[in-house]
Amino acid sequence: MAKRSLASLSTDDLQGKRVLVRVDFNVPLADSGAISDDTRIRAALPTINALTSQGARVILAAHFGRPKGQVNEAMRLTPVAARLSELLGKPVVKTDSCIGPDADAKVAAMADGDVVLLENVRFFAEEEKNDPGFAAKLAALADVYVNDAFGAAHRAHASTAGVTENLKPSVAGLLMEKELQYLQGAIDEPKRPLAAIVGGSKVSSKIGVLESLIDKCDKVLIGGGMIFTFYKARGLAVGKSLVEDDKLDLAKELEAKAKAKGVQLLLPTDVVLADAFSPDANTLTTAVDAIPDGWMGLDIGPDSLQAFQEALADCKTVIWNGPMGVFEFDKFAAGTNGVAHTLAELSSTGCCTIIGGGDSVAAVEKVGVAEKMSHISTGGGASLELLEGKVLPGVAALDDA
């Protein structure tokens, strides 16, 4: 699904033009109301700077939180505008509403190279309903549309999809293009061997991804709480570990599917157990067939980490989605930290390492190896859906290349 990108537009296409850019500024806030992590804002800077340097008038559209179609004072984009202004080194005007007289006036007052941030688009219920009338009002502010919000591309909303009906050209921003290049490329034309490391607590949230990856990968390594559903399906005792009893048959099917396809499906052989779900719980490391009653598994064990490292050693592409254990607790972080360090080392040997959103991103940042990875995805749900082979509405709506 090759889509037209920002690079296809010349200065003549952009100079003096009003460009509506959908960005993902859904950043976490501390209790004080300050932004605790500005990664998503910084990720949009290349596209914003590319546009302003060519004399475009940049109108940013974003959502923040889940205001459910109503104005929520705590979910205004005021702190985002302030931080963006600091990062750009110039004023960023914020509107009081994303459509209406105030937005019209502030956009009309723009000079070439100016940046305006529209207030939270989700203050209108019509945004998430992809209402054509609302989309038309948003589109009326601009001449050109750029979608740089990969993290929201799996939603068919007015600001991610509907506006493209009224704005041409509609193209992918630099961040969106990079996300598609890495994630789509890893699935469609990977350098092999291709491995996927899938973690997280529940099989149910990763069913589609596991099925898709078993179809496409040479090796699939599984960690996190979901491993205990596989063990129980094999008839092993798992103590107090997390199990999805309604997914036991599915676990068996996934193992059988991998075997039939000749895909190496690796599950841990040892686990780190705890007597309580607590950072200061007592711990015990055992083989997976020797888990005593009353204990729960919270990390993969050292033998498993070594086996995973050996399996990854010859891989040319690795996708990682989901932690190996409860890495937020130091006692149960060794598996996740070990995988992060392993991928950092593989990157230095030319392996393409892709961190597919969510907790894996937090993990590589916590370990301090984020900058060593080939690509860190900004989208959680969007990354998963792309890896599942689903069409993302926000991408499908853009002009074909």
GROMACS .gro file of C-alpha atoms in nm:
model
  401
    1MET     CA    1   0.000   0.000   0.000
    2ALA     CA    2   0.240   0.270  -0.126
    3LYS     CA    3   0.116   0.614  -0.023
    4ARG     CA    4   0.213   0.959  -0.135
    5SER     CA    5   0.444   1.130   0.112
    6LEU     CA    6   0.546   1.479   0.210
    7ALA     CA    7   0.865   1.441   0.006
    8SER     CA    8   0.652   1.436  -0.311
    9LEU     CA    9   0.544   1.798  -0.251
   10SER     CA   10   0.763   2.083  -0.377
   11THR     CA   11   0.812   2.427  -0.223
   12ASP     CA   12   0.571   2.558  -0.490
   13ASP     CA   13   0.310   2.314  -0.356
   14LEU     CA   14   0.360   2.443   0.000
   15GLN     CA   15   0.468   2.808  -0.005
   16GLY     CA   16   0.190   3.020   0.146
   17LYS     CA   17  -0.042   2.720   0.167
   18ARG     CA   18  -0.241   2.630   0.479
   19VAL     CA   19  -0.142   2.275   0.570
   20LEU     CA   20  -0.354   2.075   0.816
   21VAL     CA   21  -0.124   1.829   0.992
   22ARG     CA   22  -0.274   1.554   1.211
   23VAL     CA   23  -0.021   1.484   1.486
   24ASP     CA   24  -0.016   1.250   1.784
   25PHE     CA   25   0.029   1.475   2.088
   26ASN     CA   26  -0.147   1.242   2.333
   27VAL     CA   27   0.136   1.278   2.586
   28PRO     CA   28   0.139   1.169   2.952
   29LEU     CA   29   0.098   1.438   3.217
   30ALA     CA   30   0.234   1.434   3.573
   31ASP     CA   31   0.000   1.511   3.865
   32SER     CA   32   0.129   1.869   3.852
   33GLY     CA   33  -0.010   1.904   3.500
   34ALA     CA   34   0.338   1.913   3.345
   35ILE     CA   35   0.423   1.690   3.048
   36SER     CA   36   0.617   1.389   3.185
   37ASP     CA   37   0.732   1.257   2.845
   38ASP     CA   38   0.747   1.475   2.532
   39THR     CA   39   0.862   1.198   2.293
   40ARG     CA   40   0.552   1.227   2.074
   41ILE     CA   41   0.588   1.604   2.042
   42ARG     CA   42   0.954   1.573   1.946
   43ALA     CA   43   0.868   1.298   1.695
   44ALA     CA   44   0.652   1.547   1.499
   45LEU     CA   45   0.923   1.816   1.474
   46PRO     CA   46   1.083   1.696   1.146
   47THR     CA   47   0.751   1.724   0.960
   48ILE     CA   48   0.662   2.061   1.117
   49ASN     CA   49   1.008   2.202   1.040
   50ALA     CA   50   1.006   2.065   0.685
   51LEU     CA   51   0.677   2.247   0.622
   52THR     CA   52   0.760   2.579   0.789
   53SER     CA   53   1.100   2.595   0.617
   54GLN     CA   54   0.916   2.585   0.283
   55GLY     CA   55   0.685   2.869   0.382
   56ALA     CA   56   0.380   2.662   0.469
   57ARG     CA   57   0.129   2.778   0.730
   58VAL     CA   58   0.108   2.480   0.964
   59ILE     CA   59  -0.224   2.404   1.136
   60LEU     CA   60  -0.184   2.117   1.382
   61ALA     CA   61  -0.477   1.892   1.479
   62ALA     CA   62  -0.449   1.653   1.774
   63HIS     CA   63  -0.647   1.472   2.040
   64PHE     CA   64  -0.565   1.447   2.407
   65GLY     CA   65  -0.712   1.192   2.645
   66ARG     CA   66  -1.070   1.071   2.621
   67PRO     CA   67  -1.301   1.369   2.676
   68LYS     CA   68  -1.593   1.176   2.521
   69GLY     CA   69  -1.713   1.451   2.292
   70GLN     CA   70  -1.730   1.724   2.557
   71VAL     CA   71  -1.506   2.011   2.659
   72ASN     CA   72  -1.290   1.896   2.953
   73GLU     CA   73  -1.070   2.170   3.099
   74ALA     CA   74  -0.812   1.913   3.216
   75MET     CA   75  -0.771   1.788   2.858
   76ARG     CA   76  -0.694   2.117   2.685
   77LEU     CA   77  -0.376   2.124   2.476
   78THR     CA   78  -0.235   2.430   2.658
   79PRO     CA   79   0.074   2.251   2.804
   80VAL     CA   80   0.142   2.092   2.464
   81ALA     CA   81   0.139   2.432   2.290
   82ALA     CA   82   0.384   2.566   2.549
   83ARG     CA   83   0.624   2.274   2.511
   84LEU     CA   84   0.602   2.278   2.130
   85SER     CA   85   0.680   2.651   2.133
   86GLU     CA   86   0.994   2.580   2.340
   87LEU     CA   87   1.105   2.302   2.104
   88LEU     CA   88   1.043   2.507   1.787
   89GLY     CA   89   1.192   2.825   1.935
   90LYS     CA   90   0.895   3.033   1.823
   91PRO     CA   91   0.540   3.111   1.934
   92VAL     CA   92   0.267   2.852   1.877
   93VAL     CA   93  -0.081   3.002   1.882
   94LYS     CA   94  -0.351   2.771   2.027
   95THR     CA   95  -0.717   2.806   1.934
   96ASP     CA   96  -1.001   2.786   2.189
   97SER     CA   97  -1.183   2.530   1.974
   98CYS     CA   98  -1.073   2.324   1.673
   99ILE     CA   99  -1.351   2.471   1.456
  100GLY     CA  100  -1.555   2.792   1.472
  101PRO     CA  101  -1.490   3.169   1.473
  102ASP     CA  102  -1.177   3.161   1.695
  103ALA     CA  103  -1.006   2.893   1.483
  104ASP     CA  104  -1.107   3.075   1.161
  105ALA     CA  105  -0.967   3.405   1.288
  106LYS     CA  106  -0.636   3.264   1.414
  107VAL     CA  107  -0.577   3.070   1.092
  108ALA     CA  108  -0.666   3.379   0.882
  109ALA     CA  109  -0.406   3.581   1.076
  110MET     CA  110  -0.121   3.337   0.997
  111ALA     CA  111   0.189   3.438   0.804
  112ASP     CA  112   0.406   3.196   0.605
  113GLY     CA  113   0.600   2.969   0.843
  114ASP     CA  114   0.360   3.021   1.136
  115VAL     CA  115   0.228   2.734   1.350
  116VAL     CA  116  -0.121   2.716   1.501
  117LEU     CA  117  -0.237   2.431   1.728
  118LEU     CA  118  -0.609   2.356   1.714
  119GLU     CA  119  -0.773   2.269   2.046
  120ASN     CA  120  -0.846   1.900   2.122
  121VAL     CA  121  -1.047   1.758   1.830
  122ARG     CA  122  -1.214   1.505   2.063
  123PHE     CA  123  -1.404   1.786   2.239
  124PHE     CA  124  -1.651   1.720   1.955
  125ALA     CA  125  -1.830   1.383   1.951
  126GLU     CA  126  -1.835   1.410   1.571
  127GLU     CA  127  -1.458   1.350   1.558
  128GLU     CA  128  -1.471   0.985   1.664
  129LYS     CA  129  -1.790   0.929   1.460
  130ASN     CA  130  -1.601   1.051   1.149
  131ASP     CA  131  -1.892   1.287   1.083
  132PRO     CA  132  -1.867   1.427   0.726
  133GLY     CA  133  -1.996   1.772   0.826
  134PHE     CA  134  -1.740   1.806   1.105
  135ALA     CA  135  -1.461   1.676   0.877
  136ALA     CA  136  -1.559   1.935   0.615
  137LYS     CA  137  -1.534   2.217   0.873
  138LEU     CA  138  -1.185   2.101   0.977
  139ALA     CA  139  -1.078   2.067   0.614
  140ALA     CA  140  -1.209   2.417   0.533
  141LEU     CA  141  -0.924   2.561   0.743
  142ALA     CA  142  -0.661   2.429   0.501
  143ASP     CA  143  -0.545   2.363   0.144
  144VAL     CA  144  -0.330   2.051   0.199
  145TYR     CA  145  -0.349   1.758   0.444
  146VAL     CA  146  -0.060   1.573   0.604
  147ASN     CA  147  -0.114   1.280   0.842
  148ASP     CA  148   0.180   1.233   1.077
  149ALA     CA  149  -0.016   1.065   1.358
  150PHE     CA  150   0.075   0.699   1.317
  151GLY     CA  151  -0.044   0.634   1.673
  152ALA     CA  152  -0.399   0.725   1.567
  153ALA     CA  153  -0.387   0.576   1.215
  154HIS     CA  154  -0.588   0.269   1.319
  155ARG     CA  155  -0.887   0.494   1.388
  156ALA     CA  156  -1.127   0.609   1.115
  157HIS     CA  157  -1.195   0.950   1.270
  158ALA     CA  158  -1.275   1.284   1.109
  159SER     CA  159  -0.923   1.424   1.157
  160THR     CA  160  -0.746   1.102   1.047
  161ALA     CA  161  -0.965   0.990   0.758
  162GLY     CA  162  -1.273   1.207   0.691
  163VAL     CA  163  -1.081   1.526   0.609
  164THR     CA  164  -0.911   1.356   0.312
  165GLU     CA  165  -1.246   1.362   0.126
  166ASN     CA  166  -1.218   1.743   0.119
  167LEU     CA  167  -0.843   1.804   0.096
  168LYS     CA  168  -0.612   1.715  -0.189
  169PRO     CA  169  -0.328   1.643  -0.180
  170SER     CA  170  -0.348   1.423   0.133
  171VAL     CA  171  -0.005   1.278   0.212
  172ALA     CA  172   0.193   1.094   0.480
  173GLY     CA  173   0.421   1.299   0.704
  174LEU     CA  174   0.784   1.204   0.766
  175LEU     CA  175   0.710   1.012   1.087
  176MET     CA  176   0.418   0.824   0.929
  177GLU     CA  177   0.634   0.739   0.628
  178LYS     CA  178   0.913   0.606   0.853
  179GLU     CA  179   0.669   0.395   1.057
  180LEU     CA  180   0.523   0.238   0.743
  181GLN     CA  181   0.867   0.185   0.590
  182TYR     CA  182   0.994  -0.007   0.893
  183LEU     CA  183   0.685  -0.193   1.013
  184GLN     CA  184   0.533  -0.270   0.673
  185GLY     CA  185   0.878  -0.343   0.534
  186ALA     CA  186   0.958  -0.586   0.813
  187ILE     CA  187   0.641  -0.780   0.737
  188ASP     CA  188   0.637  -0.759   0.357
  189GLU     CA  189   1.005  -0.770   0.259
  190PRO     CA  190   1.217  -0.855   0.563
  191LYS     CA  191   1.582  -0.946   0.563
  192ARG     CA  192   1.582  -1.301   0.697
  193PRO     CA  193   1.596  -1.473   0.935
  194LEU     CA  194   1.302  -1.272   1.071
  195ALA     CA  195   1.223  -1.313   1.441
  196ALA     CA  196   0.943  -1.172   1.652
  197ILE     CA  197   0.955  -1.145   2.029
  198VAL     CA  198   0.604  -1.121   2.171
  199GLY     CA  199   0.543  -1.052   2.538
  200GLY     CA  200   0.275  -0.908   2.760
  201SER     CA  201   0.033  -1.053   3.008
  202LYS     CA  202  -0.248  -1.189   2.792
  203VAL     CA  203  -0.269  -1.415   2.488
  204SER     CA  204  -0.608  -1.262   2.409
  205SER     CA  205  -0.463  -0.918   2.332
  206LYS     CA  206  -0.197  -1.065   2.100
  207ILE     CA  207  -0.393  -1.342   1.920
  208GLY     CA  208  -0.404  -1.164   1.584
  209VAL     CA  209  -0.038  -1.066   1.608
  210LEU     CA  210   0.076  -1.417   1.699
  211GLU     CA  211  -0.124  -1.575   1.417
  212SER     CA  212   0.008  -1.325   1.164
  213LEU     CA  213   0.369  -1.349   1.285
  214ILE     CA  214   0.369  -1.730   1.277
  215ASP     CA  215   0.271  -1.693   0.910
  216LYS     CA  216   0.557  -1.456   0.832
  217CYS     CA  217   0.844  -1.518   1.074
  218ASP     CA  218   1.120  -1.777   1.090
  219LYS     CA  219   1.125  -1.764   1.470
  220VAL     CA  220   0.870  -1.651   1.729
  221LEU     CA  221   0.982  -1.607   2.091
  222ILE     CA  222   0.713  -1.574   2.355
  223GLY     CA  223   0.752  -1.424   2.704
  224GLY     CA  224   0.545  -1.239   2.960
  225GLY     CA  225   0.240  -1.360   3.149
  226MET     CA  226   0.088  -1.523   2.841
  227ILE     CA  227   0.337  -1.812   2.857
  228PHE     CA  228   0.144  -1.971   3.144
  229THR     CA  229  -0.162  -2.022   2.925
  230PHE     CA  230   0.063  -2.222   2.690
  231TYR     CA  231   0.206  -2.427   2.980
  232LYS     CA  232  -0.137  -2.506   3.122
  233ALA     CA  233  -0.247  -2.610   2.772
  234ARG     CA  234   0.047  -2.856   2.777
  235GLY     CA  235  -0.083  -2.995   3.106
  236LEU     CA  236   0.174  -2.832   3.333
  237ALA     CA  237   0.100  -2.690   3.680
  238VAL     CA  238   0.143  -2.312   3.687
  239GLY     CA  239   0.073  -2.226   4.052
  240LYS     CA  240  -0.089  -1.884   4.094
  241SER     CA  241   0.040  -1.758   3.758
  242LEU     CA  242  -0.190  -1.566   3.525
  243VAL     CA  243  -0.383  -1.802   3.295
  244GLU     CA  244  -0.662  -1.744   3.044
  245ASP     CA  245  -0.855  -2.068   3.074
  246ASP     CA  246  -1.072  -1.986   2.772
  247LYS     CA  247  -0.760  -1.962   2.553
  248LEU     CA  248  -0.605  -2.305   2.623
  249ASP     CA  249  -0.726  -2.454   2.294
  250LEU     CA  250  -0.597  -2.149   2.107
  251ALA     CA  251  -0.253  -2.191   2.266
  252LYS     CA  252  -0.245  -2.553   2.145
  253GLU     CA  253  -0.352  -2.442   1.795
  254LEU     CA  254  -0.078  -2.176   1.779
  255GLU     CA  255   0.189  -2.430   1.876
  256ALA     CA  256   0.055  -2.678   1.619
  257LYS     CA  257   0.040  -2.410   1.348
  258ALA     CA  258   0.403  -2.310   1.409
  259LYS     CA  259   0.515  -2.673   1.399
  260ALA     CA  260   0.326  -2.736   1.072
  261LYS     CA  261   0.485  -2.429   0.913
  262GLY     CA  262   0.836  -2.514   1.032
  263VAL     CA  263   0.851  -2.198   1.243
  264GLN     CA  264   1.067  -2.214   1.554
  265LEU     CA  265   0.829  -2.124   1.841
  266LEU     CA  266   1.030  -2.070   2.158
  267LEU     CA  267   0.877  -2.063   2.504
  268PRO     CA  268   1.088  -2.013   2.820
  269THR     CA  269   1.221  -2.326   2.991
  270ASP     CA  270   1.263  -2.159   3.331
  271VAL     CA  271   1.084  -1.877   3.512
  272VAL     CA  272   1.136  -1.641   3.805
  273LEU     CA  273   0.855  -1.692   4.055
  274ALA     CA  274   0.715  -1.471   4.330
  275ASP     CA  275   0.504  -1.554   4.635
  276ALA     CA  276   0.306  -1.229   4.584
  277PHE     CA  277   0.255  -0.965   4.314
  278SER     CA  278   0.485  -0.715   4.482
  279PRO     CA  279   0.823  -0.547   4.415
  280ASP     CA  280   0.961  -0.695   4.738
  281ALA     CA  281   0.812  -1.045   4.706
  282ASN     CA  282   1.022  -1.354   4.783
  283THR     CA  283   1.158  -1.508   4.461
  284LEU     CA  284   1.240  -1.852   4.331
  285THR     CA  285   1.374  -1.961   3.991
  286THR     CA  286   1.252  -2.299   3.865
  287ALA     CA  287   1.204  -2.501   3.549
  288VAL     CA  288   0.860  -2.452   3.394
  289ASP     CA  289   0.762  -2.809   3.479
  290ALA     CA  290   0.840  -2.759   3.848
  291ILE     CA  291   0.631  -2.457   3.950
  292PRO     CA  292   0.508  -2.512   4.307
  293ASP     CA  293   0.157  -2.427   4.430
  294GLY     CA  294   0.111  -2.077   4.565
  295TRP     CA  295   0.378  -1.914   4.348
  296MET     CA  296   0.332  -1.700   4.037
  297GLY     CA  297   0.568  -1.647   3.745
  298LEU     CA  298   0.669  -1.283   3.692
  299ASP     CA  299   0.971  -1.310   3.459
  300ILE     CA  300   1.154  -1.548   3.227
  301GLY     CA  301   1.454  -1.724   3.384
  302PRO     CA  302   1.826  -1.697   3.302
  303ASP     CA  303   1.839  -2.020   3.095
  304SER     CA  304   1.549  -1.893   2.883
  305LEU     CA  305   1.717  -1.557   2.829
  306GLN     CA  306   2.030  -1.737   2.710
  307ALA     CA  307   1.826  -1.958   2.476
  308PHE     CA  308   1.650  -1.649   2.336
  309GLN     CA  309   1.985  -1.476   2.284
  310GLU     CA  310   2.117  -1.779   2.093
  311ALA     CA  311   1.803  -1.797   1.878
  312LEU     CA  312   1.832  -1.427   1.789
  313ALA     CA  313   2.207  -1.434   1.714
  314ASP     CA  314   2.175  -1.501   1.338
  315CYS     CA  315   1.861  -1.289   1.278
  316LYS     CA  316   1.867  -1.001   1.031
  317THR     CA  317   1.531  -0.851   1.137
  318VAL     CA  318   1.376  -0.859   1.486
  319ILE     CA  319   1.040  -0.713   1.591
  320TRP     CA  320   0.975  -0.682   1.965
  321ASN     CA  321   0.631  -0.619   2.112
  322GLY     CA  322   0.567  -0.666   2.482
  323PRO     CA  323   0.788  -0.721   2.791
  324MET     CA  324   0.920  -1.055   2.915
  325GLY     CA  325   0.797  -0.999   3.269
  326VAL     CA  326   0.688  -0.740   3.523
  327PHE     CA  327   0.984  -0.516   3.441
  328GLU     CA  328   0.843  -0.232   3.651
  329PHE     CA  329   0.960  -0.438   3.955
  330ASP     CA  330   1.342  -0.460   3.959
  331LYS     CA  331   1.339  -0.822   4.084
  332PHE     CA  332   1.147  -0.926   3.770
  333ALA     CA  333   1.315  -0.705   3.510
  334ALA     CA  334   1.616  -0.922   3.414
  335GLY     CA  335   1.441  -1.093   3.121
  336THR     CA  336   1.314  -0.771   2.965
  337ASN     CA  337   1.642  -0.586   3.031
  338GLY     CA  338   1.840  -0.877   2.884
  339VAL     CA  339   1.634  -0.877   2.564
  340ALA     CA  340   1.676  -0.499   2.535
  341HIS     CA  341   2.056  -0.525   2.566
  342THR     CA  342   2.062  -0.817   2.320
  343LEU     CA  343   1.873  -0.618   2.056
  344ALA     CA  344   2.100  -0.317   2.109
  345GLU     CA  345   2.401  -0.543   2.040
  346LEU     CA  346   2.232  -0.696   1.733
  347SER     CA  347   2.161  -0.346   1.595
  348SER     CA  348   2.534  -0.272   1.600
  349THR     CA  349   2.596  -0.575   1.376
  350GLY     CA  350   2.349  -0.458   1.108
  351CYS     CA  351   2.036  -0.637   1.228
  352CYS     CA  352   1.718  -0.431   1.179
  353THR     CA  353   1.562  -0.400   1.527
  354ILE     CA  354   1.207  -0.268   1.553
  355ILE     CA  355   1.043  -0.191   1.886
  356GLY     CA  356   0.673  -0.219   1.815
  357GLY     CA  357   0.510   0.025   2.051
  358GLY     CA  358   0.370   0.006   2.403
  359ASP     CA  359   0.558  -0.128   2.704
  360SER     CA  360   0.858  -0.244   2.497
  361VAL     CA  361   0.932   0.121   2.422
  362ALA     CA  362   0.921   0.207   2.793
  363ALA     CA  363   1.151  -0.089   2.858
  364VAL     CA  364   1.425   0.009   2.609
  365GLU     CA  365   1.407   0.366   2.736
  366LYS     CA  366   1.437   0.250   3.098
  367VAL     CA  367   1.743   0.038   3.009
  368GLY     CA  368   1.891   0.333   2.819
  369VAL     CA  369   1.936   0.162   2.480
  370ALA     CA  370   1.653   0.330   2.285
  371GLU     CA  371   1.886   0.524   2.055
  372LYS     CA  372   2.062   0.200   1.952
  373MET     CA  373   1.747   0.046   1.797
  374SER     CA  374   1.680   0.077   1.424
  375HIS     CA  375   1.326   0.199   1.482
  376ILE     CA  376   1.102   0.267   1.780
  377SER     CA  377   0.736   0.282   1.688
  378THR     CA  378   0.524   0.565   1.828
  379GLY     CA  379   0.202   0.367   1.788
  380GLY     CA  380   0.077   0.102   2.031
  381GLY     CA  381  -0.252  -0.022   1.885
  382ALA     CA  382  -0.159   0.097   1.536
  383SER     CA  383   0.167  -0.103   1.541
  384LEU     CA  384  -0.017  -0.416   1.652
  385GLU     CA  385  -0.283  -0.381   1.383
  386LEU     CA  386  -0.023  -0.323   1.112
  387LEU     CA  387   0.172  -0.631   1.227
  388GLU     CA  388  -0.157  -0.825   1.219
  389GLY     CA  389  -0.186  -0.735   0.852
  390LYS     CA  390  -0.486  -0.506   0.903
  391VAL     CA  391  -0.547  -0.200   0.687
  392LEU     CA  392  -0.512   0.122   0.888
  393PRO     CA  393  -0.793   0.365   0.795
  394GLY     CA  394  -0.570   0.671   0.844
  395VAL     CA  395  -0.321   0.528   0.595
  396ALA     CA  396  -0.577   0.396   0.346
  397ALA     CA  397  -0.735   0.744   0.323
  398LEU     CA  398  -0.413   0.907   0.192
  399ASP     CA  399  -0.338   0.959  -0.179
  400ASP     CA  400  -0.174   0.665  -0.353
  401ALA     CA  401   0.183   0.721  -0.464
   0.00000   0.00000   0.00000
